[in-house]
mmCIF file of the C-alpha atoms, coordinates in Angstrom:
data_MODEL
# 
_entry.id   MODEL 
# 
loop_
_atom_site.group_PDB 
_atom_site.id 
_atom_site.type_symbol 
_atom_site.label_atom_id 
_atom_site.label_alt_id 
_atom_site.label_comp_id 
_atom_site.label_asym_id 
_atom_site.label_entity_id 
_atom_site.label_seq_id 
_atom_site.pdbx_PDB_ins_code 
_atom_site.Cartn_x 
_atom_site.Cartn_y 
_atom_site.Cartn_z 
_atom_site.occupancy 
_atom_site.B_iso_or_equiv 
_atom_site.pdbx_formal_charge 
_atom_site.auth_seq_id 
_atom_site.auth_comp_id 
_atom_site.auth_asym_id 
_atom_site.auth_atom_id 
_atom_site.pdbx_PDB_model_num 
ATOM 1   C CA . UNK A 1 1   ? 0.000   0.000   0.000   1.00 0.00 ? 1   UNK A CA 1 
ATOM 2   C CA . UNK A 1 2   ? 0.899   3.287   -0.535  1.00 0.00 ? 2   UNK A CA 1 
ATOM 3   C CA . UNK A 1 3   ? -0.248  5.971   2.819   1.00 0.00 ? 3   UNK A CA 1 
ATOM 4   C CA . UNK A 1 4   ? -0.014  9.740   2.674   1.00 0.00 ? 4   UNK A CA 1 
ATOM 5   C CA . UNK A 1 5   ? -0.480  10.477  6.551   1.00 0.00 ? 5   UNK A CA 1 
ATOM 6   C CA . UNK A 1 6   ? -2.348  13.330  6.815   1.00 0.00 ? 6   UNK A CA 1 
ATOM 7   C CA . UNK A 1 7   ? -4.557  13.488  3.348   1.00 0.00 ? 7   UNK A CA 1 
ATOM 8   C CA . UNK A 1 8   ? -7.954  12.471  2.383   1.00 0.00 ? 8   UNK A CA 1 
ATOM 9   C CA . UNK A 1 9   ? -8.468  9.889   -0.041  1.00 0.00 ? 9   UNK A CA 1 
ATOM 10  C CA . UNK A 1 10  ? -9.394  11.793  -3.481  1.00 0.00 ? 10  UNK A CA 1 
ATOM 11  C CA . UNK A 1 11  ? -13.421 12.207  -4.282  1.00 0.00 ? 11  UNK A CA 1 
ATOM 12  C CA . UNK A 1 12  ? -15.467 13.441  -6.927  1.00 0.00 ? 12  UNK A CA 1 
ATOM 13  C CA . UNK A 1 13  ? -18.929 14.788  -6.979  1.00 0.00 ? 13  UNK A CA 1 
ATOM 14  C CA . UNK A 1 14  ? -20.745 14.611  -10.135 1.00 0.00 ? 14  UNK A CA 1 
ATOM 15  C CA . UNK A 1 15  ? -24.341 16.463  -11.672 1.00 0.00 ? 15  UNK A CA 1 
ATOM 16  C CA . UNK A 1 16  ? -25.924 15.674  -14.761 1.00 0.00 ? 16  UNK A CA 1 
ATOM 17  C CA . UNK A 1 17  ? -28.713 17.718  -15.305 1.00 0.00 ? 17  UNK A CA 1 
ATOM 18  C CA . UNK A 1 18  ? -30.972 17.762  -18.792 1.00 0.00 ? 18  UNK A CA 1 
ATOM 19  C CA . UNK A 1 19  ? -27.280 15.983  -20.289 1.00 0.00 ? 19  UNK A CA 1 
ATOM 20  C CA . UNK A 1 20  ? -25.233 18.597  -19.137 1.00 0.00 ? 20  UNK A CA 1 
ATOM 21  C CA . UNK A 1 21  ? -22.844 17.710  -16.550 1.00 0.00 ? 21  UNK A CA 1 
ATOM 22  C CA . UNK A 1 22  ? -20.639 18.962  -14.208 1.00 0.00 ? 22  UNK A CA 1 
ATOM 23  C CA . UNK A 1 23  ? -17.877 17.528  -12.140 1.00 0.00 ? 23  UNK A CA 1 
ATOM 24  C CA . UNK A 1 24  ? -16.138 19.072  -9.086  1.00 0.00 ? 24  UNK A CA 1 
ATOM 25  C CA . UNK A 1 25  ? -12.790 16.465  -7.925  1.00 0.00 ? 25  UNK A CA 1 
ATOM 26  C CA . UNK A 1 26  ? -10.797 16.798  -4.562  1.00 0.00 ? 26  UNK A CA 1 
ATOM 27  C CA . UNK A 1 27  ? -7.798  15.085  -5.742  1.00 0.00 ? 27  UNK A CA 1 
ATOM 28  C CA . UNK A 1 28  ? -6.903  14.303  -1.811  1.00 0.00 ? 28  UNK A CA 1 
ATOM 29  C CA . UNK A 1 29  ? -3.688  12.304  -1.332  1.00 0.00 ? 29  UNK A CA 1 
ATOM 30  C CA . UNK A 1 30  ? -3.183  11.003  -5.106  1.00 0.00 ? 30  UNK A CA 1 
ATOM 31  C CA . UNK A 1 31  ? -1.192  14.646  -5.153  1.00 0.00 ? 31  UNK A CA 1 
ATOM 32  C CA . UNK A 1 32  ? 1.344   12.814  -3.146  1.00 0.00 ? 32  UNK A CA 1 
ATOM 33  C CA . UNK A 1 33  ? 1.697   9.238   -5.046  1.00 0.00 ? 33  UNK A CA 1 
ATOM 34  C CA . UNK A 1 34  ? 5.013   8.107   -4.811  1.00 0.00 ? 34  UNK A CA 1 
ATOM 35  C CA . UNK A 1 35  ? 6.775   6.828   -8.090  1.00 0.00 ? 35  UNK A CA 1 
ATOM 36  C CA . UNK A 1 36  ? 8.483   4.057   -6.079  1.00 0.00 ? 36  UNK A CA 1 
ATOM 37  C CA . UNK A 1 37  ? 5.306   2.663   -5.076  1.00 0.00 ? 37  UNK A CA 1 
ATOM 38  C CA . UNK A 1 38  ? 4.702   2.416   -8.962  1.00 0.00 ? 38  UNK A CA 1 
ATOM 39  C CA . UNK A 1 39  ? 7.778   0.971   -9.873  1.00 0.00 ? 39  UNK A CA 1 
ATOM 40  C CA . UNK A 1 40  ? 7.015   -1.856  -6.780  1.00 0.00 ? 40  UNK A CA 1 
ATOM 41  C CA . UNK A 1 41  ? 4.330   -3.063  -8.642  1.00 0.00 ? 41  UNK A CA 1 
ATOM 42  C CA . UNK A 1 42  ? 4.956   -3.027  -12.237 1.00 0.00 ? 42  UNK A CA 1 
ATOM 43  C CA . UNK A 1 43  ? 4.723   -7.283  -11.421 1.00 0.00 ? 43  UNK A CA 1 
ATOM 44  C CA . UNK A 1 44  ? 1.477   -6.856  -11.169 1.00 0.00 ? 44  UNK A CA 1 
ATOM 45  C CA . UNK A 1 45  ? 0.746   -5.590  -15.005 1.00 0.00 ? 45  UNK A CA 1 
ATOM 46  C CA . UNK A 1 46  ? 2.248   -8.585  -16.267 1.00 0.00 ? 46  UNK A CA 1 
ATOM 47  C CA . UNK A 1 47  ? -0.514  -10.259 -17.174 1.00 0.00 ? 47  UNK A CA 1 
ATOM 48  C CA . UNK A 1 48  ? -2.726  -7.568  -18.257 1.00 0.00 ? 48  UNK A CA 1 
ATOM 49  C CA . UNK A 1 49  ? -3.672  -7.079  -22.076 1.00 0.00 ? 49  UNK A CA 1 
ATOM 50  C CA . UNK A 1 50  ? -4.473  -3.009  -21.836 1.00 0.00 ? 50  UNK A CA 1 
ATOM 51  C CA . UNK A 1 51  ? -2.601  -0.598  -19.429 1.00 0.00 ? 51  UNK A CA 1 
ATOM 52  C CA . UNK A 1 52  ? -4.877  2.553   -18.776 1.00 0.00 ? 52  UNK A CA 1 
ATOM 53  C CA . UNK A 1 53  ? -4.354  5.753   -17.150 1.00 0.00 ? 53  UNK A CA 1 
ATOM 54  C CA . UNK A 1 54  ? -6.206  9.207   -16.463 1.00 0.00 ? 54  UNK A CA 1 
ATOM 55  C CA . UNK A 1 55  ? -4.990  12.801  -17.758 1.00 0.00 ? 55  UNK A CA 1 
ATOM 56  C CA . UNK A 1 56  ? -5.463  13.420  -13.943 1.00 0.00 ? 56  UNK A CA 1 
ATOM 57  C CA . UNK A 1 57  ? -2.671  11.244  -13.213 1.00 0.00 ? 57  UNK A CA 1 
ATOM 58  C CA . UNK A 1 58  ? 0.137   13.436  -15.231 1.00 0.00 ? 58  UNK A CA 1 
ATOM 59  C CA . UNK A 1 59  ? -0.659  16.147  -11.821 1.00 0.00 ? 59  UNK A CA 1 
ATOM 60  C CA . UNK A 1 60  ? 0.142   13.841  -9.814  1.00 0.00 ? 60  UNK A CA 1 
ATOM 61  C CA . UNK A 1 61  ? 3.317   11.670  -10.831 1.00 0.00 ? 61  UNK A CA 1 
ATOM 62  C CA . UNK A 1 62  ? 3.304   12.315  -14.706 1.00 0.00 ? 62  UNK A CA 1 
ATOM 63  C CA . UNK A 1 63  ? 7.026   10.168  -13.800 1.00 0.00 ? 63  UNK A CA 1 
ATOM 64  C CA . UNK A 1 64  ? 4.559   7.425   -13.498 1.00 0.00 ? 64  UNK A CA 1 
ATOM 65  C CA . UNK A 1 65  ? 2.914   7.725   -16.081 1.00 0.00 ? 65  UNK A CA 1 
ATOM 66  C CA . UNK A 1 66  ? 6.058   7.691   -18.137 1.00 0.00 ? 66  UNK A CA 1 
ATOM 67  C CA . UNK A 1 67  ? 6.880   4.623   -16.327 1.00 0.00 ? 67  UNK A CA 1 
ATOM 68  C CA . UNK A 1 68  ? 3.468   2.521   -17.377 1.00 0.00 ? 68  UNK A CA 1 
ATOM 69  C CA . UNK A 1 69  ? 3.816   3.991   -21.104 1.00 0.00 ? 69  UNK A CA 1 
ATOM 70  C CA . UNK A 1 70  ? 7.479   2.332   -21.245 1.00 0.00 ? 70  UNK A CA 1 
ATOM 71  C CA . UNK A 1 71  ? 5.988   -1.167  -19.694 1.00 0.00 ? 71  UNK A CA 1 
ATOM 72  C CA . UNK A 1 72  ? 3.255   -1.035  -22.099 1.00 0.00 ? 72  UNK A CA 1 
ATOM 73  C CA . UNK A 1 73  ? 5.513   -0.531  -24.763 1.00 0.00 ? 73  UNK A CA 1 
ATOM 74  C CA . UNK A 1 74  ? 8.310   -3.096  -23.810 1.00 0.00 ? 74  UNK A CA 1 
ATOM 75  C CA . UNK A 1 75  ? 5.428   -5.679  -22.765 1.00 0.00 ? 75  UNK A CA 1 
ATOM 76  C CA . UNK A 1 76  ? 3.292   -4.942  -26.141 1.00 0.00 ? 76  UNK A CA 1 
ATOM 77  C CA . UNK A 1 77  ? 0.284   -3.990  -24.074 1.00 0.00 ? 77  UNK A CA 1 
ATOM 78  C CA . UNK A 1 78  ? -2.075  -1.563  -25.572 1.00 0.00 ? 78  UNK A CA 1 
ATOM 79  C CA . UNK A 1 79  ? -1.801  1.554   -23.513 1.00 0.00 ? 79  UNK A CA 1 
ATOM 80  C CA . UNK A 1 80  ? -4.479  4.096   -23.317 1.00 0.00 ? 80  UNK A CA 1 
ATOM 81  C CA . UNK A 1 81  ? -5.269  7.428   -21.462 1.00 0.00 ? 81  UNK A CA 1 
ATOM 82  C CA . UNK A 1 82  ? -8.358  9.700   -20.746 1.00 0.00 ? 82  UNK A CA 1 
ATOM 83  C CA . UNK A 1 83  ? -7.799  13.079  -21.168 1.00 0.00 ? 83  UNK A CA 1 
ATOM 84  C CA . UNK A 1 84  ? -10.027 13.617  -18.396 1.00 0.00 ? 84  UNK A CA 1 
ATOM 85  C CA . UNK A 1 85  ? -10.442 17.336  -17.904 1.00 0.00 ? 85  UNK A CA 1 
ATOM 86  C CA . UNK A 1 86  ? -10.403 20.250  -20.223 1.00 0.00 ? 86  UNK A CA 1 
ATOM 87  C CA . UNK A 1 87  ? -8.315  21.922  -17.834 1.00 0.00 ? 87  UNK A CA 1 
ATOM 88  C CA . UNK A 1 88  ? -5.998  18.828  -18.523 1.00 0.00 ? 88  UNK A CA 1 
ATOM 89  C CA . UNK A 1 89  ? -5.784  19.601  -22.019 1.00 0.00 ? 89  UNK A CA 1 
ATOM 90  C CA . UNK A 1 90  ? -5.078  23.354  -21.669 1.00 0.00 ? 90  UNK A CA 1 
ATOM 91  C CA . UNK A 1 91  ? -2.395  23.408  -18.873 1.00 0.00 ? 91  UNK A CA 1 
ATOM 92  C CA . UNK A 1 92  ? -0.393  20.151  -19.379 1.00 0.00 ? 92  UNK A CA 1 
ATOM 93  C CA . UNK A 1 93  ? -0.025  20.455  -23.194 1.00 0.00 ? 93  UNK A CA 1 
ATOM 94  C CA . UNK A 1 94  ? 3.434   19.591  -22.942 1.00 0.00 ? 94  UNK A CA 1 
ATOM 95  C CA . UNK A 1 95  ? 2.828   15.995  -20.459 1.00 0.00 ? 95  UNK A CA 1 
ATOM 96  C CA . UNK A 1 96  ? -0.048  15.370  -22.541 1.00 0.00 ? 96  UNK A CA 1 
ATOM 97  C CA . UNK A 1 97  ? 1.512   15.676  -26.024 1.00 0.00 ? 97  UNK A CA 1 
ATOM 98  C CA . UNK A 1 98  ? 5.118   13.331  -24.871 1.00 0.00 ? 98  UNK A CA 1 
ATOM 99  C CA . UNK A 1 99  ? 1.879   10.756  -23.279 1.00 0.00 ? 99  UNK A CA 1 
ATOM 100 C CA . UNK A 1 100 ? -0.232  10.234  -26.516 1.00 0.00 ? 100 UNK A CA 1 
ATOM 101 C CA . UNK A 1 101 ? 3.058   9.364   -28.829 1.00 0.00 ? 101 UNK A CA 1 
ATOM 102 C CA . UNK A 1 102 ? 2.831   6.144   -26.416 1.00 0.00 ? 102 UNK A CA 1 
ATOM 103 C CA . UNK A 1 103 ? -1.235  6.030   -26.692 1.00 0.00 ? 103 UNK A CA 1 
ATOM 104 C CA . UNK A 1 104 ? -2.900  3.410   -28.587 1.00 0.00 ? 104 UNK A CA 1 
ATOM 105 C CA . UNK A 1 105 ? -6.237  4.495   -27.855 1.00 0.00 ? 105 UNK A CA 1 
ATOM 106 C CA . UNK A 1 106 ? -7.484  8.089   -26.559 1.00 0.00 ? 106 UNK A CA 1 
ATOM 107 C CA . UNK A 1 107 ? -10.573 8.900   -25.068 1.00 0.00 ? 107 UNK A CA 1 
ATOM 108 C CA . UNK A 1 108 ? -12.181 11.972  -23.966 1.00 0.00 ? 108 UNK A CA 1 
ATOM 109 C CA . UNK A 1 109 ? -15.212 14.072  -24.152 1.00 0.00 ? 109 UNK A CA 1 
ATOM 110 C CA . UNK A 1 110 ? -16.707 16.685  -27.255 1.00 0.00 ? 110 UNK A CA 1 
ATOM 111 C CA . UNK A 1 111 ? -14.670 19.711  -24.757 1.00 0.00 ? 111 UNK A CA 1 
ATOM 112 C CA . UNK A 1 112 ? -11.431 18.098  -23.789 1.00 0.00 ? 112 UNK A CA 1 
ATOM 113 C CA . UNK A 1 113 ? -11.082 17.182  -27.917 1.00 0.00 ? 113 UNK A CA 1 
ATOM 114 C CA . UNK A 1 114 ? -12.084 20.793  -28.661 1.00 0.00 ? 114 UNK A CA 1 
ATOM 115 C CA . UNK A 1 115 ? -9.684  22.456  -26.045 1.00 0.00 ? 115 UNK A CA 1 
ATOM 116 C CA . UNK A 1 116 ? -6.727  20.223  -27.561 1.00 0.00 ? 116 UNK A CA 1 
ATOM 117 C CA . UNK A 1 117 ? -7.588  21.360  -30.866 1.00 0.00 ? 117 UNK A CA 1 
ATOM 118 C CA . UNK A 1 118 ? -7.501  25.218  -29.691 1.00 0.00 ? 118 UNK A CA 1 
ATOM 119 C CA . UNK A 1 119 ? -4.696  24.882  -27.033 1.00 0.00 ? 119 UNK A CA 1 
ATOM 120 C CA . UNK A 1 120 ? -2.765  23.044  -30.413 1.00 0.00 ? 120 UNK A CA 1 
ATOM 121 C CA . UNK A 1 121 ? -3.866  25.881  -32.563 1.00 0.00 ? 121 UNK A CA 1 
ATOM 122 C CA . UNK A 1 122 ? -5.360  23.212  -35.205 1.00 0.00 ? 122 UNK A CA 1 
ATOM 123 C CA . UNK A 1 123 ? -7.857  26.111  -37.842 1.00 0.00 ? 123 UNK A CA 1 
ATOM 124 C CA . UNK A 1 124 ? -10.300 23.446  -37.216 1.00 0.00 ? 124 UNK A CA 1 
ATOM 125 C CA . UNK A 1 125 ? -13.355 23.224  -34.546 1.00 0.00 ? 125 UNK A CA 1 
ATOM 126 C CA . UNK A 1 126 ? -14.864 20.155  -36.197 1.00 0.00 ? 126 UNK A CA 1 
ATOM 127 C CA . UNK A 1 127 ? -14.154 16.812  -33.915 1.00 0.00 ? 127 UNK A CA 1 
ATOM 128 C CA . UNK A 1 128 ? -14.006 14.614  -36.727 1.00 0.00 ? 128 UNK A CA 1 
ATOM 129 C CA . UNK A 1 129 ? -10.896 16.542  -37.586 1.00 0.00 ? 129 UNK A CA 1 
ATOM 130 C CA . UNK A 1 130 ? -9.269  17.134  -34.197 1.00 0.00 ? 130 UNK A CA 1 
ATOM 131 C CA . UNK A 1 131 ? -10.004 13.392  -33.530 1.00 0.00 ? 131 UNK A CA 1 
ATOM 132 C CA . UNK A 1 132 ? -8.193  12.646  -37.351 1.00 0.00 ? 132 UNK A CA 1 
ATOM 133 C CA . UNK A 1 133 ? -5.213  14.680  -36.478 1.00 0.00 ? 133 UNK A CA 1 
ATOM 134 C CA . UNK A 1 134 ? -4.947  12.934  -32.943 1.00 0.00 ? 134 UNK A CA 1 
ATOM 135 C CA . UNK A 1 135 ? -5.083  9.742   -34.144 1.00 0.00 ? 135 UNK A CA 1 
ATOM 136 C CA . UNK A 1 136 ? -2.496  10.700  -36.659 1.00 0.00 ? 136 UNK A CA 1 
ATOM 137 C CA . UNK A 1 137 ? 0.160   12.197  -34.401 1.00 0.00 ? 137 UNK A CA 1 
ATOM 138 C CA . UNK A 1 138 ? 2.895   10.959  -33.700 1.00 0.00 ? 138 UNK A CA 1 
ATOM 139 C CA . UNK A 1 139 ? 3.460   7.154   -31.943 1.00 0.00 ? 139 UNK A CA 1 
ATOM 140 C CA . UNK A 1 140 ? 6.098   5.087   -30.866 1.00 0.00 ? 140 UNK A CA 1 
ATOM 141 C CA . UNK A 1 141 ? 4.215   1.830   -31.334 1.00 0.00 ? 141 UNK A CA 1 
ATOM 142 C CA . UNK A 1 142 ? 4.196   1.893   -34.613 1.00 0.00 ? 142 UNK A CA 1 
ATOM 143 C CA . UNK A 1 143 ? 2.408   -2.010  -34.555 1.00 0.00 ? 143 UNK A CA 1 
ATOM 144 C CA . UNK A 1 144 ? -1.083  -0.828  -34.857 1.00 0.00 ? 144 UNK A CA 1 
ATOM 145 C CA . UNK A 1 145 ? -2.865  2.644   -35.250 1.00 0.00 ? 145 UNK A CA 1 
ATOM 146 C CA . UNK A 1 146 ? -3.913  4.848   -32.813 1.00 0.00 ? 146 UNK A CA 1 
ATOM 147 C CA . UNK A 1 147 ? -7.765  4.786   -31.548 1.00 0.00 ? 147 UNK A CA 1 
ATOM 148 C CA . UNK A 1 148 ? -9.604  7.902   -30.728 1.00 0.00 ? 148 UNK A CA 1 
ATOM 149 C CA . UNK A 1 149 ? -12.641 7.870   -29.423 1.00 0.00 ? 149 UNK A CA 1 
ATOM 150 C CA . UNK A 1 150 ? -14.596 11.574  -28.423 1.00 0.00 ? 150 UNK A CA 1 
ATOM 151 C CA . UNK A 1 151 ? -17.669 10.691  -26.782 1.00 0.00 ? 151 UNK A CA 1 
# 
């Protein structure tokens, strides 16, 4: 286990109203997750056929995330990420763009795909075309193509 004395466990509140939504997230003691803890138990990923993380995760140990890309990569596991947040998107264009060259599949909402689009200066608002370009980037992994999905 890994204990950050002191902090709450993360939560997230969520309303949907007339299919709007809105999300407020306390991201408690994830803030503090410890890279060695991640490295411990890169065992345990052995036998999995998809490794998946959260854009939320590059805030708090985007060293982490690095490190589950890599195993992915080495291991030939499919390795996909959320974008998560639109916030996400606009402030960690940098974490995000080194993270999806490792992607095999994307995911993320009509707002976080429209925020990457603007935040990468794309002269396009349409999401079948920020989703094109996305799936197009660049990728290590060049064994299969990348999958976006905007939902």
């Amino acid at each position: 286990w890994s204990i950050a004395e002191g902090l709450p466990t993360a939560r997230c509140a969520v309303v949907v109203h007339e299919g709007e939504r809105a999300l407020c997230c306390d991201v408690g003691a994830s803030l503090k997750y410890k890279h060695s803890h991640m490295v411990s138990n890169l065992h345990l990923l052995e036998t999995a056929k998809i490794v998946y993380t959260t854009g939320f995760f590059i805030i708090s140990s985007f060293e982490s995330i690095l490190t589950l890309a890599w195993f992915a990569i080495e291991n030939n596991k499919l390795f996909a990420i959320n974008l998560s947040a639109v916030y996400i998107c606009d402030s960690y264009i940098k974490e995000l763009l080194e993270i999806i060259e490792f992607a095999d599949c994307v995911f993320g909402n009509e707002d976080e795909f429209k925020c990457w689009g603007q935040a990468h200066e794309y002269e396009t608002t349409d999401l079948l075309e920020i989703t094109a370009k996305i799936a197009c980037a660049d990728k290590l992994n060049h064994g299969r193509p990348r999958v976006v999905i905007c939902t």
